[in-house]
XYZ file of C-alpha atoms in Angstrom:
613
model
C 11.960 9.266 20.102
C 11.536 5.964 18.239
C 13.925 4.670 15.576
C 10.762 4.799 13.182
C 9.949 8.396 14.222
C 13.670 9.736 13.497
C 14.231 7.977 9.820
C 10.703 9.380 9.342
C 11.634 13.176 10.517
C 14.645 12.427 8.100
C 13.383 11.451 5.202
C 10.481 14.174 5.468
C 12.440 17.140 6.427
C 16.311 16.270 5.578
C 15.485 14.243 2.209
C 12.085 15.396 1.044
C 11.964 19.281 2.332
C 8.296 18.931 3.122
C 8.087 21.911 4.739
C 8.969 23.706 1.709
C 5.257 22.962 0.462
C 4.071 25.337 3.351
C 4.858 28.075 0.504
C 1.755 26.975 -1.618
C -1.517 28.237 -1.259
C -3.384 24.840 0.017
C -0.889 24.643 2.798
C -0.214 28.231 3.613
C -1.406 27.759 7.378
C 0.892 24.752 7.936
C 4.217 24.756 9.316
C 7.147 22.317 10.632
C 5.329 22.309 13.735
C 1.739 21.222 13.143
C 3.181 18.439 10.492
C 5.639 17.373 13.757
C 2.024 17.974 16.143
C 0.161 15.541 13.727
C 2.670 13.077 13.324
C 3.229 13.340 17.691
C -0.313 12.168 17.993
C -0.372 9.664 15.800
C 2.543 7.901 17.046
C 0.803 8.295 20.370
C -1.693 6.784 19.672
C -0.137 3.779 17.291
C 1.476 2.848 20.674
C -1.211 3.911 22.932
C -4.337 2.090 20.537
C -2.690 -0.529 18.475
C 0.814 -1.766 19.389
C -0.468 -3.479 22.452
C -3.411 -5.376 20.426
C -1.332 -6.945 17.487
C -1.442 -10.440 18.834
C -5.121 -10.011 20.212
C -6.599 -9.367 16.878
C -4.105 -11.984 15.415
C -5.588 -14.948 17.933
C -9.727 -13.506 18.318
C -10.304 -13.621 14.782
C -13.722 -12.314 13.543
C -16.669 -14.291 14.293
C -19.795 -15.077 12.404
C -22.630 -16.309 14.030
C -24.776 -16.305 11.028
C -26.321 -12.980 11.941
C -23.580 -10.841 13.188
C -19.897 -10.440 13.066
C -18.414 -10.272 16.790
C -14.887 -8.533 16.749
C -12.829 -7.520 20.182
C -13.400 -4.624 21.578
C -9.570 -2.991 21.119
C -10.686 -2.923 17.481
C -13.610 -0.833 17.883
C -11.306 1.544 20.307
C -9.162 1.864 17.967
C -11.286 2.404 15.154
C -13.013 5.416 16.892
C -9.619 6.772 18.095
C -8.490 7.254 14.841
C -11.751 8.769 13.445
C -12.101 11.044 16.596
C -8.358 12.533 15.347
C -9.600 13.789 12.079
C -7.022 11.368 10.039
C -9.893 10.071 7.898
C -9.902 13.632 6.223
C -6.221 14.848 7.037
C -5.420 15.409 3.637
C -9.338 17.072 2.677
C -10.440 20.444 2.130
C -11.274 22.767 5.239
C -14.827 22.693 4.144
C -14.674 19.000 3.795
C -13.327 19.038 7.344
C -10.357 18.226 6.990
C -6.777 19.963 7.812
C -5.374 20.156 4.082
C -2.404 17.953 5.113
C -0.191 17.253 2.263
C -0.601 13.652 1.204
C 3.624 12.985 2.042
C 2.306 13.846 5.759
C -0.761 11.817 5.901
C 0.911 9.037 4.751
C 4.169 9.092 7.127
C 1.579 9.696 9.850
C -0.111 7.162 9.022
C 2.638 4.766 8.995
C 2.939 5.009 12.863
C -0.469 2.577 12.953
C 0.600 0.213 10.196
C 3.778 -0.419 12.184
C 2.321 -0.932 15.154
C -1.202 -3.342 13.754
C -1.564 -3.327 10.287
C -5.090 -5.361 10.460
C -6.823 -3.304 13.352
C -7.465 -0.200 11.648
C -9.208 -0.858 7.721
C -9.255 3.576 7.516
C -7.126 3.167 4.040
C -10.363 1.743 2.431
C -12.919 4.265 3.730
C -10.702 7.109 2.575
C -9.752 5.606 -0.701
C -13.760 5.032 -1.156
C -14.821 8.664 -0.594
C -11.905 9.919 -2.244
C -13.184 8.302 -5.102
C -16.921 9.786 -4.392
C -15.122 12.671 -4.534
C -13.675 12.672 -8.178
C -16.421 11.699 -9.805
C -19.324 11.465 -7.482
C -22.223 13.979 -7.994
C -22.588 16.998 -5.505
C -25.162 14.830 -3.765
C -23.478 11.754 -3.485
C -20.201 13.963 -2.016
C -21.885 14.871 0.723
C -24.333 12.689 1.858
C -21.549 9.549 1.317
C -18.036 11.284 1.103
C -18.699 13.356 4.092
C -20.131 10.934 6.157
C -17.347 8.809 5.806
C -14.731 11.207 6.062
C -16.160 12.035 9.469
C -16.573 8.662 10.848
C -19.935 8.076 11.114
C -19.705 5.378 8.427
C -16.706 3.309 6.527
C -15.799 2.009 2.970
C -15.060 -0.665 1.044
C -14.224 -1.797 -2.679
C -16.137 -4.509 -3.866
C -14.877 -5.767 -7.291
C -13.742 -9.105 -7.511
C -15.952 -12.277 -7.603
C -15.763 -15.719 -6.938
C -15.444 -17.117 -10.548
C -13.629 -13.836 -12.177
C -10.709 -13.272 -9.249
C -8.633 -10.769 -10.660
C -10.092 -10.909 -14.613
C -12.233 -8.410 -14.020
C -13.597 -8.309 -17.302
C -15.604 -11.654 -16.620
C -17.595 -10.138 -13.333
C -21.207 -11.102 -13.645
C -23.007 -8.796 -11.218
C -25.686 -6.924 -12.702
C -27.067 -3.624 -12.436
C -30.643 -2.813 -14.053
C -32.848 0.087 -13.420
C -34.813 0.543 -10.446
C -38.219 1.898 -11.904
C -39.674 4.368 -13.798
C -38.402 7.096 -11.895
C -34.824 4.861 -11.484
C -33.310 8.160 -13.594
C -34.759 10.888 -11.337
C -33.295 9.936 -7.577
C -31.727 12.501 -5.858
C -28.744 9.933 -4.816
C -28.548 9.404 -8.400
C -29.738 6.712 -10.947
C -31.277 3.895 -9.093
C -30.428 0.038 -9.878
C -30.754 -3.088 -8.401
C -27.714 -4.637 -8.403
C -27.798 -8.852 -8.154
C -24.115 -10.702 -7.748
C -21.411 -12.115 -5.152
C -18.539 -10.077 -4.679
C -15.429 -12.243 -3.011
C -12.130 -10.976 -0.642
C -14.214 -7.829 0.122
C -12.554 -6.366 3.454
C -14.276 -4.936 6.374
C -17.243 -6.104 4.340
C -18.671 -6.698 7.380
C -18.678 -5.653 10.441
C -20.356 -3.498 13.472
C -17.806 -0.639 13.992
C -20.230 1.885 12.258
C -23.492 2.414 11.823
C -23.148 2.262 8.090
C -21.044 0.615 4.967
C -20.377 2.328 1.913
C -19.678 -0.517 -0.481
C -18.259 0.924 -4.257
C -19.437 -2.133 -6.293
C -18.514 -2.967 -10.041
C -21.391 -4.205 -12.221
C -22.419 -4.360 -15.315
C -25.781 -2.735 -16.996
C -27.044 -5.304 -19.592
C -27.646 -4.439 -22.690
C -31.139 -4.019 -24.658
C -31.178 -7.475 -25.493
C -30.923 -8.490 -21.534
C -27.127 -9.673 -22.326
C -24.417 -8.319 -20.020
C -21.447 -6.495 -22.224
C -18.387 -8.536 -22.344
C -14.959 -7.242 -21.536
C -14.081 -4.440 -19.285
C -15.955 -1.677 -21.228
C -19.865 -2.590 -19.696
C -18.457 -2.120 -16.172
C -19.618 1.154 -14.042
C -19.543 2.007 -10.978
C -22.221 1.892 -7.885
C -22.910 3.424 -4.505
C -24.187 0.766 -2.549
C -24.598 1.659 1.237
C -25.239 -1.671 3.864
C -28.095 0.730 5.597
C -30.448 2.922 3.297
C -30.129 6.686 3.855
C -32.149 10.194 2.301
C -30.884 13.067 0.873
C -29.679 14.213 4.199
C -27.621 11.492 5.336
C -29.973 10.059 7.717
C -30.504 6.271 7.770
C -34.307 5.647 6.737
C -34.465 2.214 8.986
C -34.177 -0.019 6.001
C -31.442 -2.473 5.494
C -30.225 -2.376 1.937
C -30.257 -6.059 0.323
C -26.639 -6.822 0.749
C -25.810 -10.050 2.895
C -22.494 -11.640 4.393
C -22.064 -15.158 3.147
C -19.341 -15.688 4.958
C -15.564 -15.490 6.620
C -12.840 -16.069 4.536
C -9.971 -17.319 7.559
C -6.664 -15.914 6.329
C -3.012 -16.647 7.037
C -2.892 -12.794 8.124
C -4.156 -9.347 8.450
C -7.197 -11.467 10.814
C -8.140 -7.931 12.631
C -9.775 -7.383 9.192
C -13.189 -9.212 8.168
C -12.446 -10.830 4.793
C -16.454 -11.583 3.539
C -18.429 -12.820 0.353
C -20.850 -10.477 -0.083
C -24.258 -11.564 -1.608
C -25.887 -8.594 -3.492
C -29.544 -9.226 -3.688
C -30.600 -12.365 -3.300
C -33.610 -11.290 -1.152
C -32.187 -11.908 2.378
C -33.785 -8.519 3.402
C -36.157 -7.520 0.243
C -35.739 -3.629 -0.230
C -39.707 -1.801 -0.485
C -40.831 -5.690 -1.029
C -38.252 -6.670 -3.663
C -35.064 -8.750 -4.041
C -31.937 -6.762 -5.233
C -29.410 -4.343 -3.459
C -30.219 -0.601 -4.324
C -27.344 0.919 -5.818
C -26.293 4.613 -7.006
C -24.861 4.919 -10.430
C -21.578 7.079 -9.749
C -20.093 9.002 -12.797
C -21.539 7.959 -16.415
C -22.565 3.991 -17.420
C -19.147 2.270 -18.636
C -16.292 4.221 -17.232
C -16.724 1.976 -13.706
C -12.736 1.221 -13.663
C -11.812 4.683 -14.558
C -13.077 5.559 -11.288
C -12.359 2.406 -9.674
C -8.645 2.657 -10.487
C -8.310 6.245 -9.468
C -9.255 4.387 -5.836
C -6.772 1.424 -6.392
C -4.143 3.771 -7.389
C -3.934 5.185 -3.870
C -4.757 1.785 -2.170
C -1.889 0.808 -3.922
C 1.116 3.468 -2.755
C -0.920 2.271 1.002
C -0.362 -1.358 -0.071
C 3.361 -0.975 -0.356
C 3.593 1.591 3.048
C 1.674 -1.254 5.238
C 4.530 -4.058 3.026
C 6.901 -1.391 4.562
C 5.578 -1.084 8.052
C 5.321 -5.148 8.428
C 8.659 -4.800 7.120
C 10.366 -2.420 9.875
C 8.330 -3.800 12.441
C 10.656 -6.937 11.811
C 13.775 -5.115 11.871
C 12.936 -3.259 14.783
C 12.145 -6.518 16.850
C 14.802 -8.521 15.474
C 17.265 -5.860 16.261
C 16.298 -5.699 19.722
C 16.750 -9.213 20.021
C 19.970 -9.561 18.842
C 21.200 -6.694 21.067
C 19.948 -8.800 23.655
C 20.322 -12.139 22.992
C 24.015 -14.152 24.091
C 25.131 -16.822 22.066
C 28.670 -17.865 20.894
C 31.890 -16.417 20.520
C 33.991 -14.869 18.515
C 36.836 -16.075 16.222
C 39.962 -14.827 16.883
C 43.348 -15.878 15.222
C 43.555 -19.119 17.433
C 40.237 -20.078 17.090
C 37.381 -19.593 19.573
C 38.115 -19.436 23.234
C 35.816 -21.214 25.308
C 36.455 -19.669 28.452
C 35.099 -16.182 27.321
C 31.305 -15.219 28.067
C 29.102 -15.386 25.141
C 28.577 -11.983 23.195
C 25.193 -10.713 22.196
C 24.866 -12.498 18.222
C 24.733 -8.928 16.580
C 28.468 -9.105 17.185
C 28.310 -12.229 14.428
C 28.960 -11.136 10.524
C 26.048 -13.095 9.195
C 23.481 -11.775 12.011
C 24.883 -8.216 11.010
C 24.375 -8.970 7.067
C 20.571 -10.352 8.065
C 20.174 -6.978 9.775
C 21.761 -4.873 7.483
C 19.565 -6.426 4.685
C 16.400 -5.634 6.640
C 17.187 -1.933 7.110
C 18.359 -1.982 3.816
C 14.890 -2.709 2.570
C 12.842 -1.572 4.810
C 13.908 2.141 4.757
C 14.383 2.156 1.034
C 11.052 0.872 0.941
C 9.941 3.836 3.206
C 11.592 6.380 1.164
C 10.343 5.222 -2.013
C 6.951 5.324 -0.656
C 7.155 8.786 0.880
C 8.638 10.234 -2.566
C 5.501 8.491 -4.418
C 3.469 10.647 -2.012
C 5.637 13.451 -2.359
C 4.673 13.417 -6.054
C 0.989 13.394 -5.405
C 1.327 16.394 -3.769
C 3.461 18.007 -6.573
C 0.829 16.740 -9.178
C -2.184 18.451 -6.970
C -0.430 21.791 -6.245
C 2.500 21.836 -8.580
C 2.955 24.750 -11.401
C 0.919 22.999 -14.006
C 4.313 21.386 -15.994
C 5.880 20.237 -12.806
C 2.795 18.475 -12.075
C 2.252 16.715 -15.182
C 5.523 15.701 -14.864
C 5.164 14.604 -11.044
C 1.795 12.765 -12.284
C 3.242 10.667 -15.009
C 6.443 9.406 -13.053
C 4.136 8.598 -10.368
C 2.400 6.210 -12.564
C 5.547 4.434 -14.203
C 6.580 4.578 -9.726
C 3.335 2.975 -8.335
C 3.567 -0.417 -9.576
C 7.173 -0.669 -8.063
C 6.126 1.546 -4.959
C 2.920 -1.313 -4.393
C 5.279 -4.581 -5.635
C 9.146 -4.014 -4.583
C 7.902 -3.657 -0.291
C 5.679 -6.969 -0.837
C 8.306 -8.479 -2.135
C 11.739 -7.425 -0.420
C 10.374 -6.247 2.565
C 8.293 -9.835 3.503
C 11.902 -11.269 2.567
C 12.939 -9.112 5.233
C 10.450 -10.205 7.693
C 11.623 -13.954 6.725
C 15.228 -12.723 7.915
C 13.887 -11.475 11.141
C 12.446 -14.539 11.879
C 15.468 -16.266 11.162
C 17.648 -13.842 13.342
C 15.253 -15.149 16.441
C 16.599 -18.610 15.389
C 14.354 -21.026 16.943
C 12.705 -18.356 18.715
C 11.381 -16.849 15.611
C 8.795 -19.260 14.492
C 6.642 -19.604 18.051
C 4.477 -17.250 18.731
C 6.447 -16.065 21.725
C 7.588 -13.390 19.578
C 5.922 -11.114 16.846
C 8.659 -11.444 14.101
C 6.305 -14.953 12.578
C 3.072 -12.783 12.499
C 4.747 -10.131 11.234
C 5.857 -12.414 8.296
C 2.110 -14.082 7.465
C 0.496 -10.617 7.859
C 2.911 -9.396 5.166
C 2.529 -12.208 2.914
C -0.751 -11.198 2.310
C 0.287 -7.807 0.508
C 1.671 -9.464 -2.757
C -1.429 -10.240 -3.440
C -3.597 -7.037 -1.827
C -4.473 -4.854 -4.477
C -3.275 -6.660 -7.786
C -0.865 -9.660 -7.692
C 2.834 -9.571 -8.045
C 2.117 -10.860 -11.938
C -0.200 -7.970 -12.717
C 1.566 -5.370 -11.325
C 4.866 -6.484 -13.728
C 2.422 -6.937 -16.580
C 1.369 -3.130 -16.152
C 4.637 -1.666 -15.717
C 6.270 -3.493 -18.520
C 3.399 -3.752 -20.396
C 1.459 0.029 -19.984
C 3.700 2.163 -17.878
C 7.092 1.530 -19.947
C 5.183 2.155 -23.170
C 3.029 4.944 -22.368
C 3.066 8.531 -24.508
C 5.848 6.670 -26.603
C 7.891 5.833 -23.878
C 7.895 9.522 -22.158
C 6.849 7.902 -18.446
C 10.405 5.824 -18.749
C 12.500 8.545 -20.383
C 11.406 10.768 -17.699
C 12.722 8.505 -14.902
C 15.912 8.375 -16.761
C 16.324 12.065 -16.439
C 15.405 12.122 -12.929
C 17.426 9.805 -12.052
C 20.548 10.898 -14.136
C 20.598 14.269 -12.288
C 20.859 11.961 -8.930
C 24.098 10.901 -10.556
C 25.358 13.859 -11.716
C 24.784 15.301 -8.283
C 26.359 12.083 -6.382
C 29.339 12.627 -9.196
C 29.885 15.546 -7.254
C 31.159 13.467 -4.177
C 33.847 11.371 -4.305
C 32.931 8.264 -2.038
C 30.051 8.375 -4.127
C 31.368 8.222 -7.978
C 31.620 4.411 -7.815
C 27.968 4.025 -6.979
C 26.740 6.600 -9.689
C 28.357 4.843 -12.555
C 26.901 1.464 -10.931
C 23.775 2.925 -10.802
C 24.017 4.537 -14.367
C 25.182 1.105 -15.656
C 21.704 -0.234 -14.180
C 19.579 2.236 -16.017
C 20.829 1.741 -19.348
C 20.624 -2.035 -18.591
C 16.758 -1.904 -17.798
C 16.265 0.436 -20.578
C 17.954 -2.048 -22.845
C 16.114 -5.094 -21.595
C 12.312 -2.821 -22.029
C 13.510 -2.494 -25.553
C 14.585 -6.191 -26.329
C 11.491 -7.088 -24.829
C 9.025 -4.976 -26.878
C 11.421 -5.575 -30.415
C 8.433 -7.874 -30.995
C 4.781 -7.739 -31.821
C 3.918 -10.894 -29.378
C 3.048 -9.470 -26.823
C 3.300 -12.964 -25.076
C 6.844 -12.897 -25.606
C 7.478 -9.240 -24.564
C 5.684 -10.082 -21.053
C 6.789 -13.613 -20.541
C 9.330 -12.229 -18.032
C 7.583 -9.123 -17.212
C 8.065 -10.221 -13.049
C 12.132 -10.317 -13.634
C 12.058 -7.396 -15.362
C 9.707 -5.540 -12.246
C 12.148 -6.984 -9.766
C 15.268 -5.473 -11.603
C 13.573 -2.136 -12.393
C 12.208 -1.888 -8.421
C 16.079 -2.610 -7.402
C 17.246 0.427 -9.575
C 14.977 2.647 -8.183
C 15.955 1.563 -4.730
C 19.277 2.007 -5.322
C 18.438 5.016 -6.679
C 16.085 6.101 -3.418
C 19.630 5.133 -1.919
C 21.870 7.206 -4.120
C 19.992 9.832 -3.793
C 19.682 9.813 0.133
C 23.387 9.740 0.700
C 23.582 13.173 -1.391
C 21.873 14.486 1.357
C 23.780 12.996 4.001
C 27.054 13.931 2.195
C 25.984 17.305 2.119
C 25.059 17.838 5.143
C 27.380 19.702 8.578
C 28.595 18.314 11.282
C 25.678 16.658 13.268
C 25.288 15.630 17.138
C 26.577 12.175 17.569
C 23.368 10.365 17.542
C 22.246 12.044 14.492
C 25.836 11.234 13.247
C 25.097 6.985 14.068
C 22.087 6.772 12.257
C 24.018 8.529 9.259
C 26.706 6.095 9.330
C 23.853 3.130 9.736
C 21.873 4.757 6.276
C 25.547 4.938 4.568
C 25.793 1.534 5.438
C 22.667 0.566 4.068
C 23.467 2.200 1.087
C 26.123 0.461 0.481
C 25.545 -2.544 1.615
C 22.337 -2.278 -1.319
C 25.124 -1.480 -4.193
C 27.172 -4.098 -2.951
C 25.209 -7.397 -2.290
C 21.369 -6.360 -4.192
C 22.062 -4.363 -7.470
C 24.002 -6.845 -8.794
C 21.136 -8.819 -8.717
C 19.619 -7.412 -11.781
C 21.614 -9.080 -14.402
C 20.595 -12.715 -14.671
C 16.688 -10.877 -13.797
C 17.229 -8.631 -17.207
C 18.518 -11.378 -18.847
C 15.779 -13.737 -19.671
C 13.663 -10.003 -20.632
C 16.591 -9.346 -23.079
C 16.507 -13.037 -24.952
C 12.568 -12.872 -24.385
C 13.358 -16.503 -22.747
C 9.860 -18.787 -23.734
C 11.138 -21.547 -21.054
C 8.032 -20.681 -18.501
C 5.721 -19.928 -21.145
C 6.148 -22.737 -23.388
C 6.251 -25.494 -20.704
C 3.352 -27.743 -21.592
C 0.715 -28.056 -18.935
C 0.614 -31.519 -19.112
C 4.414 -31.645 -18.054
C 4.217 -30.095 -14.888
């Protein structure tokens, strides 16, 4: 059994008691063994599918020759592996055809293929996509689109940032006007033609099925022509790459949406990055110029439903961070098992005569090590709790799952944020634990580290993810999203008070709290906003490296409380112990020079004239 598989088995079963949710109606016919059958096969066939194409999709990028995107063939074996397992709709309804996996499953399962590619398989965006269909989609567009994607025969994307807007998504110009006088009366739904560019669109483009599902923000001008400024003009269309009928059928006509190009990334190159063009009359649809489109839900509430979709892309963010992250550790580790170079000191100095020792006998390669596990299955834990709470908001007793919905929203910009962050620093450490070695492409450890670079930056930079937490999530119902984590986390230390070699670390622990609580209300004792968010990334990067220690906290309650286990079992206890500590001791100390430029509101970056730099 892999290292991977037996923290995962932990943290599910030991840590999370998944199996408990086996009591609720929704996943009444599931036990310990079908979540252990589903997450056998997908390991299988991580290793079997993926693993042994990493570098292959790394060094055959995609290729555009102007008509059609070429990718290797691994990719499109993989692709089909993982639809022909029913993953796409793990977590759907039975009549959906799906297996009514809890989410906390689904995701650790699908950790297995992040670990082993994270750019070969793009499923995270096709389920996201008709997940979405699926809240606010109508009955028709469920299962014409939904369903066809959730079987296979066609994928997904998100399409909502443009060239000249980026991330300000309030300055998109695509437009969306009707389609006709009978534009109200399709069965798909309303009927536009839609007319933009839509930039950093992933598997935009591509050949693996015989039809693309592209979500699209636009805006419906007003009477007066004039598209709405701000946020509040944007909805929300179903625009598929091939034009289908009520039944699902392709009708033969290609839909007016056009690849402009590659973009060539530093990672993640399994994945076709594309600018889309959206009806510029490449392929005129019924003799026109402009992309057909679907309105989905009502005119204006396009980011409601959009960020019901980046929500979960963004807990999958974080778990691929994580993946990239482990994959590091794992390889470095090996390595430095392996690898024999120096000595060790001894009273008298080094002896020269003695053979070289393998370097994870050396303090500092240990501390690299330690670090990486350190963050890598916090990160993991973190992430499988956040999915742990989307099950508990979708099947909980109706105040549990309030409860479970709004920590999950003051969790998810950490749960997307802390991984990119700690866990590419992690991947930076594995490279340098290779030495030399690390940066050539003889080993994986440097592709590891671009393909996680990518991920602070996937699904809402570092900067907007601290704006929202500080600025939304911290402040939300009056505060009741923060005070809640506070209690959840102070019965963690009550419960570690409980254990002796533990008391230290709960008063360290309850020392951070009220030092981030502090800092969110220094920050906000001011109406300028500017100043309240100035440091809003410093006070994201203390709040995430709470919670971990928390995550950590609240795993060695488990351990502690735990019988005697078989030796190996008993190892990989002392190795999480260690990581615990090891977090208390050399990262949570971290936090106070982070909280306190958030305390003094400290204008230094914000006030630095931009003619100085």
């Amino acid at each position: 059994m892999s290292t991977l598989r037996t923290t995962t088995d932990f943290l599910l079963h030991d840590w999370l008691d998944v199996t408990s949710l086996t009591q609720r109606p929704r996943f009444a016919d599931h036990s310990r063994e079908t979540f252990d059958a589903v997450l056998d096969t997908c390991e299988r066939m991580a290793r079997d599918k993926f693993a042994p194409f990493n570098r292959t999709v790394d060094v055959q990028e995609p290729h555009f020759d102007g008509e059609r995107v070429t990718l290797p063939q691994c990719t499109s074996d993989a692709r089909q592996a993982y639809a022909d397992s029913g993953m796409l709709s793990a977590a759907q309804d039975y009549a959906m055809g799906g297996m009514q996996l809890p989410y906390v499953v689904e995701a650790a399962a699908n950790g297995f293929f992040a670990c082993a590619s994270v750019s070969i398989n793009t499923s995270m965006l096709t389920t996201a996509n008709a997940n979405a269909i699926l809240m606010a989609g109508s009955p028709a567009q469920q299962s014409v689109f939904a369903a066809n994607e959730f079987n296979g025969r066609w994928s997904g994307t998100m399409a909502l940032s443009e060239p000249q807007a980026g991330s300000s998504l309030s300055d998109i110009a695509t437009r969306a006007e009707p389609d006709g006088a009978d534009s109200q009366s399709d069965p798909l739904g309303p009927r536009y033609r839609l007319r933009g560019n839509k930039m950093w669109i992933s598997a935009g483009e591509h050949e693996l099925t015989e039809n693309i599902v592209h979500l699209v923000l636009a805006k419906i001008p007003g009477a007066d022509g004039r598209l709405v400024p701000g946020v509040k003009g944007i909805s929300l269309f179903i625009v598929p790459k091939q034009l289908v009928d009520i039944h699902g059928a392709l009708t033969g006509e290609r839909n007016d949406v056009s690849l402009a190009g590659l973009n060539h990334k530093l990672g993640w190159r399994g994945t076709t990055n594309t600018l889309l063009n959206f009806g510029e009359g490449r392929y005129p649809v019924r003799g026109a110029a402009g992309a057909i489109g679907y309105l989905m839900g009502q005119p204006g509430d396009g980011l409601k439903h959009m960020f019901h979709m980046m929500n979960e892309a963004r807990i999958t963010i974080g778990m691929a961070a994580t993946m990239l992250g482990l994959a590091g550790y794992y390889a470095s580790l090996e390595y430095a098992r392996t690898r024999l170079q120096g000595r060790p000191a001894a009273s008298g100095g080094k002896d020269a005569a003695q053979a070289p020792v393998p370097i994870i006998e050396h303090a500092d390669v240990k501390r690299m090590l330690l670090a990486q596990k350190a963050y890598g299955e916090g990160a993991l834990a973190l992430n499988l709790y956040c999915a742990r709470l989307v099950d508990e908001g979708r099947t909980g007793e109706p105040d549990a799952a309030a409860q479970a919905r709004l920590l999950l929203e003051v969790l998810t910009p950490i749960a997307k944020s802390w991984p990119s962050e700690w866990c590419l620093e992690a991947n930076s450490l594995a490279i340098q634990v290779h030495g030399g070695y690390g940066y050539t492409r003889d080993f994986p450890v440097e592709q590891y580290w671009r393909d996680n670079r990518l991920n602070m930056i996937h699904e809402g930079t570092h900067g907007i993810q601290a704006a929202d937490l500080l600025g939304r999530k911290v402040r939300m119902q009056g505060g009741a999203g923060l005070q809640l984590l506070a209690r959840t986390m102070n019965a963690t230390i009550q419960r570690a008070m409980a254990h002796a070699p533990l008391a230290g670390y709960s008063n360290q622990l309850a020392a951070a709290l009220a030092e981030v609580g502090a800092a969110s209300k220094a920050a906000w004792a001011t109406d300028n906003a500017t100043e309240a968010l100035a440091n809003a990334v410093p006070f994201m990067q203390a709040a995430g490296h709470m919670v971990l220690a928390w995550m950590w906290l609240d795993i060695a309650c488990s351990l502690l409380s735990r019988g005697a286990q078989a030796q190996a079992q008993a190892n990989a206890d002392t190795g999480r112990m260690a990581a615990m500590r090891y977090f208390f001791h050399y990262e949570l100390p971290k936090i106070g020079p982070w909280l306190a430029v958030v305390k003094r509101r400290d204008m230094t970056c914000a006030d630095m004239p931009v003619d100085a730099f």
